[in-house]
Coordinates of C-alpha atoms in Angstrom, one line a residue:
X1 CA -0.4 -0.5 0.3
X2 CA 1.9 3.3 -0.8
X3 CA 0.7 6.4 -0.4
X4 CA -2.7 6.2 1.0
X5 CA -4.3 8.6 3.9
X6 CA -4.1 11.9 5.3
X7 CA -3.1 13.3 8.4
X8 CA 0.8 14.4 10.0
X9 CA 2.4 11.0 9.0
X10 CA 0.9 11.4 5.3
X11 CA 4.1 10.1 3.6
X12 CA 5.9 8.3 6.7
X13 CA 6.7 4.9 6.2
X14 CA 6.5 2.2 8.9
X15 CA 7.2 -1.1 8.7
X16 CA 6.4 -4.0 11.2
X17 CA 8.2 -7.3 11.1
X18 CA 6.0 -10.6 11.9
X19 CA 2.6 -10.9 11.1
X20 CA 1.0 -12.4 14.4
X21 CA -1.7 -11.1 16.2
X22 CA 0.6 -7.8 17.5
X23 CA 2.0 -7.4 13.8
X24 CA -1.9 -6.8 12.4
X25 CA -2.8 -5.6 14.7
X26 CA -0.6 -2.5 14.7
X27 CA -1.6 -2.8 11.1
X28 CA -5.0 -2.2 11.9
X29 CA -5.0 0.4 13.8
X30 CA -2.4 1.7 12.0
X31 CA -3.7 2.5 8.3
X32 CA -4.3 6.0 6.6
X33 CA -0.5 7.3 7.3
X34 CA 1.8 7.1 4.3
X35 CA 3.1 3.6 3.8
X36 CA 2.6 0.5 5.0
X37 CA 4.0 -2.7 4.8
X38 CA 4.0 -6.0 7.1
X39 CA 7.5 -8.5 6.2
X40 CA 6.4 -11.9 7.5
X41 CA 9.6 -14.6 7.8
X42 CA 6.5 -17.5 7.0
X43 CA 4.4 -18.9 4.3
X44 CA 1.1 -17.7 6.1
X45 CA 0.3 -15.3 9.0
X46 CA -0.2 -15.5 12.8
X47 CA 2.1 -15.8 13.7
X48 CA 1.9 -18.7 16.8
X49 CA -2.0 -18.7 15.9
X50 CA -1.9 -22.0 13.5
X51 CA -5.0 -23.8 12.7
X52 CA -3.8 -26.9 10.5
X53 CA -6.8 -29.7 8.8
X54 CA -5.8 -33.2 10.6
X55 CA -8.4 -35.6 10.2
X56 CA -11.8 -34.2 9.6
X57 CA -11.8 -31.3 11.3
X58 CA -9.0 -28.9 12.5
X59 CA -6.5 -28.9 15.4
X60 CA -5.0 -25.3 16.5
X61 CA -1.0 -26.2 17.3
X62 CA 0.1 -23.1 18.4
X63 CA -3.4 -20.9 20.7
X64 CA -5.3 -23.3 21.5
X65 CA -8.3 -21.4 24.1
X66 CA -9.2 -17.3 24.0
X67 CA -8.1 -16.7 28.1
X68 CA -10.7 -15.1 29.3
X69 CA -13.1 -14.1 26.8
X70 CA -14.9 -11.5 28.1
X71 CA -16.0 -8.4 27.7
X72 CA -12.1 -7.1 28.6
X73 CA -10.6 -9.1 26.8
X74 CA -9.5 -7.6 23.4
X75 CA -9.1 -11.6 21.3
X76 CA -12.7 -11.6 22.0
X77 CA -14.9 -8.6 21.1
X78 CA -12.6 -8.9 17.6
X79 CA -13.7 -12.3 17.6
X80 CA -17.1 -11.4 18.2
X81 CA -17.6 -8.6 15.9
X82 CA -16.4 -10.9 13.5
X83 CA -19.1 -14.1 14.3
X84 CA -16.1 -16.6 14.9
X85 CA -17.3 -17.4 17.7
X86 CA -20.0 -20.4 19.1
X87 CA -23.4 -19.4 20.7
X88 CA -22.3 -20.8 24.3
X89 CA -19.1 -17.7 24.7
X90 CA -21.7 -15.6 24.3
X91 CA -23.7 -16.1 26.8
X92 CA -23.7 -13.6 29.8
X93 CA -22.9 -16.1 32.8
X94 CA -20.2 -17.9 30.7
X95 CA -18.7 -14.5 30.8
X96 CA -18.1 -14.3 34.3
X97 CA -17.0 -17.6 35.4
X98 CA -13.4 -16.9 37.5
X99 CA -11.4 -19.6 36.3
X100 CA -8.3 -18.0 38.0
X101 CA -6.7 -19.2 34.7
X102 CA -7.7 -22.5 35.0
X103 CA -10.5 -24.1 32.9
X104 CA -12.8 -27.1 34.8
X105 CA -13.1 -30.3 32.4
X106 CA -15.4 -32.8 33.3
X107 CA -12.1 -35.6 33.7
X108 CA -10.7 -39.3 35.1
X109 CA -7.4 -39.5 35.9
X110 CA -5.1 -42.6 35.3
X111 CA -2.5 -43.8 37.8
X112 CA 1.1 -45.3 36.1
X113 CA -0.4 -48.6 37.6
X114 CA -2.7 -49.0 35.1
X115 CA -6.0 -47.9 37.9
X116 CA -8.2 -43.9 37.5
X117 CA -7.2 -43.1 40.9
X118 CA -9.8 -42.0 43.1
X119 CA -11.0 -38.4 42.5
X120 CA -11.7 -37.7 45.7
X121 CA -8.1 -38.5 46.1
X122 CA -7.4 -36.0 43.0
X123 CA -9.6 -33.3 43.9
X124 CA -7.9 -32.8 47.1
X125 CA -4.0 -32.7 46.1
X126 CA -5.7 -29.7 43.6
X127 CA -7.1 -27.7 46.1
X128 CA -4.7 -27.9 47.7
X129 CA -2.1 -26.9 44.9
X130 CA -4.7 -24.6 44.1
X131 CA -4.0 -22.3 47.5
X132 CA -0.6 -22.6 47.3
X133 CA -0.5 -21.1 44.0
X134 CA -2.6 -18.6 45.8
X135 CA -0.3 -17.2 47.8
X136 CA 2.7 -17.6 45.7
X137 CA 0.5 -14.7 44.2
X138 CA 0.3 -12.4 46.8
X139 CA 4.9 -11.8 46.7
X140 CA 3.9 -9.1 43.4
X141 CA 6.4 -7.1 44.2
X142 CA 7.7 -8.4 47.4
X143 CA 11.2 -6.8 48.6
X144 CA 11.7 -10.1 50.5
X145 CA 9.8 -12.9 49.1
X146 CA 10.6 -15.8 51.0
X147 CA 12.4 -17.8 48.3
X148 CA 13.7 -16.7 44.4
X149 CA 10.7 -19.5 42.1
X150 CA 7.8 -20.1 42.8
X151 CA 8.7 -23.7 42.6
X152 CA 11.1 -23.8 45.5
X153 CA 8.0 -21.3 47.0
X154 CA 5.8 -24.3 46.2
X155 CA 8.2 -27.1 47.8
X156 CA 8.6 -25.6 51.2
X157 CA 5.0 -25.1 52.0
X158 CA 3.9 -28.9 50.3
X159 CA 7.2 -30.4 53.0
X160 CA 5.8 -28.5 55.6
X161 CA 2.1 -30.3 54.7
X162 CA 3.2 -33.5 54.5
X163 CA 2.3 -34.9 57.5
X164 CA -1.2 -33.4 57.2
X165 CA -1.5 -35.2 53.4
X166 CA -3.6 -38.3 53.2
X167 CA -5.1 -37.6 56.7
X168 CA -1.6 -39.8 57.4
X169 CA -1.6 -42.6 56.0
X170 CA 1.3 -43.6 53.9
X171 CA 0.0 -44.9 50.5
X172 CA -3.0 -42.6 50.6
X173 CA 0.3 -40.0 51.2
X174 CA 2.2 -40.6 48.1
X175 CA -0.8 -40.7 46.0
X176 CA -1.8 -36.8 46.9
X177 CA 1.9 -36.2 45.9
X178 CA 2.2 -37.7 43.2
X179 CA -0.9 -35.7 42.4
X180 CA 0.6 -32.5 43.3
X181 CA 3.3 -33.0 40.8
X182 CA 0.8 -33.7 38.5
X183 CA -0.5 -30.2 38.9
X184 CA 3.0 -29.1 38.6
X185 CA 4.3 -30.0 35.2
X186 CA 0.3 -28.5 34.1
X187 CA 1.9 -24.9 35.7
X188 CA 4.7 -25.1 33.7
X189 CA 3.1 -26.2 30.7
X190 CA 0.4 -23.1 31.4
X191 CA 3.6 -21.5 32.1
X192 CA 5.6 -22.1 29.2
X193 CA 8.6 -23.0 31.8
X194 CA 10.6 -26.4 31.4
X195 CA 10.0 -25.7 35.6
X196 CA 8.2 -24.0 38.0
X197 CA 12.3 -23.3 39.6
X198 CA 12.9 -20.8 36.7
X199 CA 9.6 -18.7 37.0
X200 CA 10.3 -15.9 39.6
X201 CA 8.1 -15.5 42.6
X202 CA 7.8 -11.8 43.2
X203 CA 6.4 -11.0 40.5
X204 CA 4.5 -13.9 39.8
X205 CA 1.1 -12.2 40.6
X206 CA 1.6 -9.6 38.4
X207 CA 0.4 -11.8 36.2
X208 CA -3.7 -10.7 35.2
X209 CA -6.8 -13.3 34.3
X210 CA -9.5 -12.2 33.1
X211 CA -13.0 -13.7 33.8
X212 CA -14.7 -16.0 31.8
X213 CA -15.4 -19.8 30.6
X214 CA -11.7 -20.3 28.4
X215 CA -13.6 -20.9 24.4
X216 CA -12.7 -22.2 21.2
X217 CA -12.8 -20.7 17.5
X218 CA -15.3 -23.5 16.1
X219 CA -14.2 -22.4 13.1
X220 CA -10.4 -22.4 14.0
X221 CA -8.0 -19.6 15.4
X222 CA -6.3 -18.8 12.5
X223 CA -10.2 -17.2 11.4
X224 CA -9.6 -13.9 13.1
X225 CA -5.7 -13.4 11.9
X226 CA -7.4 -14.4 8.7
X227 CA -10.2 -11.0 9.3
X228 CA -7.3 -8.9 9.7
X229 CA -5.3 -9.6 6.9
X230 CA -8.5 -9.5 4.3
X231 CA -8.7 -6.3 5.8
X232 CA -6.2 -4.7 4.9
X233 CA -5.0 -3.0 1.9
X234 CA -3.8 -5.9 -0.9
X235 CA -0.6 -5.7 -0.9
X236 CA 0.6 -4.7 2.9
X237 CA 1.7 -8.3 4.0
X238 CA 4.0 -9.8 2.9
X239 CA 4.8 -13.2 2.7
X240 CA 7.5 -15.6 3.3
X241 CA 9.7 -12.3 3.8
X242 CA 12.0 -13.1 6.3
X243 CA 14.3 -10.4 8.0
X244 CA 18.2 -10.2 8.1
X245 CA 19.2 -7.2 9.3
X246 CA 17.8 -4.4 10.7
X247 CA 20.0 -0.8 10.6
X248 CA 19.0 1.8 12.6
X249 CA 20.4 5.1 13.1
X250 CA 21.5 5.5 10.1
X251 CA 20.8 7.5 6.8
X252 CA 19.7 5.7 4.0
X253 CA 18.1 6.8 0.2
X254 CA 15.9 5.1 -2.5
X255 CA 17.8 5.7 -6.1
X256 CA 16.3 8.2 -7.6
X257 CA 15.3 10.2 -4.9
X258 CA 18.2 12.2 -3.3
X259 CA 16.3 14.9 -1.3
X260 CA 14.5 12.3 1.0
X261 CA 16.3 9.9 3.9
X262 CA 15.6 7.4 5.8
X263 CA 16.7 6.4 9.1
X264 CA 16.2 2.5 9.2
X265 CA 16.9 -0.1 6.8
X266 CA 15.3 -3.5 6.8
X267 CA 17.5 -6.2 4.7
X268 CA 15.8 -9.2 3.6
X269 CA 17.4 -12.6 3.5
X270 CA 16.8 -13.1 0.2
X271 CA 18.4 -9.6 -0.7
X272 CA 15.0 -6.9 -0.9
X273 CA 15.6 -3.7 1.4
X274 CA 12.9 -1.3 2.5
X275 CA 13.5 1.6 3.7
X276 CA 11.0 2.7 6.9
X277 CA 11.0 5.7 9.2
X278 CA 9.5 3.4 11.9
X279 CA 9.7 0.1 12.1
X280 CA 7.8 -1.8 14.3
X281 CA 9.9 -5.1 15.5
X282 CA 7.0 -8.2 16.9
X283 CA 9.0 -11.7 16.3
X284 CA 8.9 -13.9 19.3
X285 CA 11.6 -13.2 22.4
X286 CA 12.6 -16.3 21.5
X287 CA 14.1 -15.4 18.2
X288 CA 15.6 -12.0 19.8
X289 CA 17.5 -14.4 23.0
X290 CA 19.6 -16.1 19.9
X291 CA 19.6 -13.0 17.2
X292 CA 18.6 -9.9 18.7
X293 CA 22.6 -9.6 18.6
X294 CA 23.6 -10.1 15.1
X295 CA 19.8 -8.7 14.2
X296 CA 19.3 -5.1 15.1
X297 CA 22.6 -3.0 13.5
X298 CA 23.7 -0.7 15.3
X299 CA 23.3 -3.1 18.6
X300 CA 20.4 -3.1 20.7
X301 CA 21.6 -0.5 23.9
X302 CA 23.0 -3.2 26.6
X303 CA 19.8 -3.0 29.5
X304 CA 17.7 -3.9 26.4
X305 CA 19.7 -6.7 25.2
X306 CA 19.8 -7.6 29.3
X307 CA 16.1 -7.9 29.8
X308 CA 16.3 -10.2 27.2
X309 CA 19.0 -11.9 28.2
X310 CA 16.9 -12.0 31.9
X311 CA 13.5 -12.5 30.4
X312 CA 12.2 -16.4 30.3
X313 CA 11.0 -18.1 27.0
X314 CA 10.0 -21.8 27.1
X315 CA 8.4 -25.0 25.5
X316 CA 5.1 -25.9 25.1
X317 CA 3.6 -28.6 22.6
X318 CA 0.4 -30.7 22.2
X319 CA 0.9 -34.1 20.8
X320 CA -2.1 -34.9 18.4
X321 CA -4.0 -37.9 17.8
X322 CA -6.2 -40.0 16.5
X323 CA -8.4 -43.4 17.4
X324 CA -10.5 -45.5 15.7
X325 CA -13.3 -45.4 18.7
X326 CA -12.5 -43.8 22.2
X327 CA -11.6 -45.7 25.6
X328 CA -12.1 -43.0 27.1
X329 CA -17.0 -42.5 28.3
X330 CA -18.8 -39.7 25.9
X331 CA -18.1 -36.9 29.4
X332 CA -14.8 -37.1 29.8
X333 CA -13.0 -33.9 28.6
X334 CA -9.7 -34.3 30.7
X335 CA -7.8 -37.9 31.0
X336 CA -5.2 -36.7 33.8
X337 CA -2.0 -38.5 34.4
X338 CA -0.8 -39.5 37.5
X339 CA 2.5 -41.3 38.1
X340 CA 2.1 -42.8 41.0
X341 CA 6.3 -43.0 42.3
X342 CA 7.2 -38.9 41.7
X343 CA 6.5 -36.6 44.4
X344 CA 7.5 -32.8 44.3
X345 CA 9.8 -32.8 46.9
X346 CA 11.9 -35.1 44.8
X347 CA 14.2 -34.4 41.4
X348 CA 12.2 -36.1 38.5
X349 CA 15.0 -37.9 36.5
X350 CA 17.2 -35.9 34.0
X351 CA 17.7 -38.8 31.1
X352 CA 15.2 -37.4 28.6
X353 CA 15.2 -40.2 26.7
X354 CA 14.3 -42.3 29.0
X355 CA 11.4 -40.6 30.4
X356 CA 10.9 -37.5 28.1
X357 CA 6.5 -38.8 28.2
X358 CA 6.2 -38.0 32.0
X359 CA 6.5 -34.7 31.0
X360 CA 2.7 -34.3 29.9
X361 CA -0.1 -33.4 31.7
X362 CA -2.8 -35.5 30.1
X363 CA -5.2 -35.2 26.8
X364 CA -8.1 -32.8 26.2
X365 CA -10.7 -34.6 24.7
X366 CA -11.5 -32.5 21.1
X367 CA -14.9 -31.7 21.2
X368 CA -17.8 -31.9 19.2
X369 CA -16.5 -36.2 18.4
X370 CA -18.9 -35.3 15.3
X371 CA -16.3 -32.6 13.7
X372 CA -13.7 -34.1 14.6
X373 CA -12.9 -37.5 14.8
X374 CA -11.8 -39.3 18.3
X375 CA -9.5 -37.3 19.0
X376 CA -7.2 -36.7 22.2
X377 CA -4.8 -33.1 22.2
X378 CA -1.6 -34.4 24.8
X379 CA 0.0 -30.8 26.4
X380 CA 3.6 -31.3 27.4
X381 CA 6.3 -28.4 28.2
X382 CA 9.7 -28.2 28.6
X383 CA 13.7 -29.3 27.6
X384 CA 11.2 -32.8 27.5
X385 CA 8.9 -30.8 25.5
X386 CA 11.7 -29.7 23.1
X387 CA 13.5 -33.5 23.2
X388 CA 9.6 -35.2 21.6
X389 CA 10.7 -33.0 18.6
X390 CA 13.7 -34.7 18.0
X391 CA 12.0 -38.1 17.6
X392 CA 10.1 -39.7 14.7
X393 CA 6.5 -39.5 14.1
X394 CA 6.6 -43.1 14.5
X395 CA 8.8 -43.4 17.9
X396 CA 6.2 -40.9 19.1
X397 CA 3.4 -42.4 18.2
X398 CA 4.7 -45.8 19.8
X399 CA 5.2 -44.3 23.1
X400 CA 2.6 -42.5 23.4
X401 CA 0.6 -46.1 22.0
X402 CA 2.9 -48.0 25.1
X403 CA 2.0 -45.0 27.8
X404 CA -1.5 -45.1 27.2
X405 CA -2.0 -49.1 27.5
X406 CA 0.3 -48.8 31.4
X407 CA -2.1 -46.3 32.2
X408 CA -4.8 -47.6 31.2
X409 CA -4.3 -51.1 32.2
X410 CA -5.2 -52.9 29.1
X411 CA -1.9 -54.0 27.2
X412 CA -4.0 -53.9 24.1
X413 CA -5.7 -50.6 23.5
X414 CA -5.5 -50.5 19.9
X415 CA -2.9 -48.3 19.1
X416 CA -3.7 -45.0 18.0
X417 CA -4.0 -44.3 14.2
X418 CA -2.1 -40.8 13.2
X419 CA -0.6 -38.2 14.9
X420 CA 1.0 -34.4 14.7
X421 CA 2.6 -32.8 17.1
X422 CA 3.6 -28.9 17.1
X423 CA 7.9 -27.8 17.1
X424 CA 7.9 -24.3 18.2
X425 CA 10.9 -25.0 19.5
X426 CA 12.6 -25.8 15.6
X427 CA 10.5 -22.9 13.9
X428 CA 13.6 -21.1 13.6
X429 CA 11.3 -17.4 13.8
X430 CA 10.0 -18.0 16.6
X431 CA 12.3 -21.1 18.8
X432 CA 9.8 -21.7 21.2
X433 CA 6.7 -21.1 22.5
X434 CA 5.8 -17.4 24.9
X435 CA 7.3 -15.9 27.9
X436 CA 7.5 -15.8 31.2
X437 CA 9.5 -13.6 34.4
X438 CA 12.4 -16.1 35.2
X439 CA 14.0 -16.1 38.3
X440 CA 16.4 -13.2 37.8
X441 CA 14.5 -11.0 35.7
X442 CA 11.1 -8.7 36.6
X443 CA 8.2 -7.6 35.1
X444 CA 10.3 -3.8 34.9
X445 CA 12.8 -6.0 32.1
X446 CA 9.1 -6.5 30.1
X447 CA 8.7 -2.8 29.8
X448 CA 12.3 -1.8 29.0
X449 CA 12.1 -4.6 26.2
X450 CA 8.2 -2.6 25.2
X451 CA 10.2 0.8 25.2
X452 CA 11.5 2.4 21.7
X453 CA 14.5 3.3 20.4
X454 CA 16.2 5.9 19.5
X455 CA 16.2 5.8 23.4
X456 CA 16.6 9.5 24.1
X457 CA 13.0 11.2 23.3
X458 CA 13.9 14.4 22.3
X459 CA 16.4 12.4 19.3
X460 CA 15.4 15.0 16.0
X461 CA 14.4 11.4 14.2
X462 CA 11.9 9.0 16.7
X463 CA 10.4 5.9 17.5
X464 CA 13.3 4.6 14.8
X465 CA 12.6 1.1 16.5
X466 CA 9.1 -0.3 18.5
X467 CA 8.1 -3.2 19.5
X468 CA 5.8 -5.1 19.9
X469 CA 4.3 -8.6 21.1
X470 CA 3.2 -10.8 23.8
X471 CA 6.8 -10.2 25.4
X472 CA 6.3 -6.8 25.8
X473 CA 3.3 -6.4 27.8
X474 CA 3.8 -6.9 32.1
X475 CA 0.1 -8.5 32.9
X476 CA -0.7 -9.9 30.2
X477 CA 2.8 -12.0 28.1
X478 CA 2.3 -15.0 26.7
X479 CA -1.2 -14.3 25.8
X480 CA -2.7 -13.6 22.5
X481 CA -4.9 -11.1 24.1
X482 CA -1.2 -9.5 25.6
X483 CA 0.3 -9.7 21.2
X484 CA -2.9 -8.0 20.2
X485 CA -3.4 -5.2 22.7
X486 CA 0.4 -4.8 22.2
X487 CA 0.5 -3.7 19.0
X488 CA -2.8 -1.6 19.4
X489 CA -0.8 0.5 21.5
X490 CA 2.5 0.5 19.8
X491 CA 0.4 2.1 16.3
X492 CA -1.5 4.3 19.0
X493 CA 2.4 5.9 19.6
X494 CA 2.4 6.3 16.0
X495 CA -0.7 8.1 15.5
X496 CA -0.1 10.1 18.5
X497 CA 3.7 10.9 17.2
X498 CA 1.6 11.2 13.3
X499 CA -0.6 14.0 15.6
X500 CA -3.3 12.0 13.0
X501 CA -6.2 10.0 14.6
X502 CA -6.3 6.9 13.3
X503 CA -9.4 5.0 12.8
X504 CA -12.0 5.1 14.3
X505 CA -11.8 1.5 16.0
X506 CA -14.8 -1.2 15.7
X507 CA -14.8 -1.9 19.2

């Protein structure tokens, strides 16, 4: 899109790097200021929102739910505006439910001894864990938290309560501890980390959970970025356009136009270059961690580079398994897994090859079966998840078959017919799933990451580099709504500079 739209920003050139929800959100709010280009390394828009066909339905390789679908959630509002949600999500009472980020699903819990565990034992452990987790959030902003990490704090609190677990009966106590170990693994998936020992305790409570019963997109989450993309003028988004280097603080001219110089030059892997007044960088934190030193010339200021290094970015993957017929009951929507020999008070095995599958927290049953077939979606986080990415489909399918036969106590349980899994750590422009506030970092690092460059607000060429993406939102990091809001935020920053009102938001 060249030209277009007046206002003080007319003729300014803006380039956004990355066409995920942050980049698309920025484009949505920026339209009408000179020229705008979105450069996307992949062959599709959406970033970590990625819907793929599987069996007879669709599966989400990345973002799965709208977390907290209520009026305060911009993803929910936008999806509603586009008519992408089912009738359940629109119900007022569903928008008011406080789940604290843990949606309740009707579930069955399998133990590694091949039996279904007592729901009472499991819910007692879960209630204790949720109480302790809530108390971990209470140290928000504390100068002297009782432990550096959420994991260490939880373990200390669990250890203090061991005598009372299972009413003092040894077998019941052991089972409660195993169920608590499973709760910790689930929390690793939610936080996108290898271990809760890596997640800082003091800032843990800064993350905000919105009200609402988490919901999915009946036609696939990718419907959202697709609709946002189709609302942009044709040619705004260039796919398969990986960026190699962003040169800023420069003076770049176009051939044949000596009168105008630009402070930023974006150089792509294919040799194409784009000159810009402003570049909105929306690439994932995982990519920045690996590439920021050579991605920016000159390199980023020390403070920003340090924030990138300190913040956490982990992997959470999914394994989809299709079955000819279900071995679970129709009302069961979640199959949980508890390894009965585990305890949060003992170090987990570091032998990934032998034990990677034990990090699997369980399986969500994809609903409805009429649409999806009989498909389970397993969740697994951390180094075990990254190891899983290195295995072949046949190895993953074989291991999952053995695990399910162990859990159900049925050595003849038919193997899944097919498997599909995500590989977010191997994705070279992502390098993981989402961010968390790691031990040694704080919410201040998120704010530093979000600050535009150059740092001097009086610079005659301001806002050369702006930063958006889920890792730049202090209270909604790791979410799609955090990503979208960050894109809107940076667009608004430019709109303010251009002294032109942005397009009237539809929301």
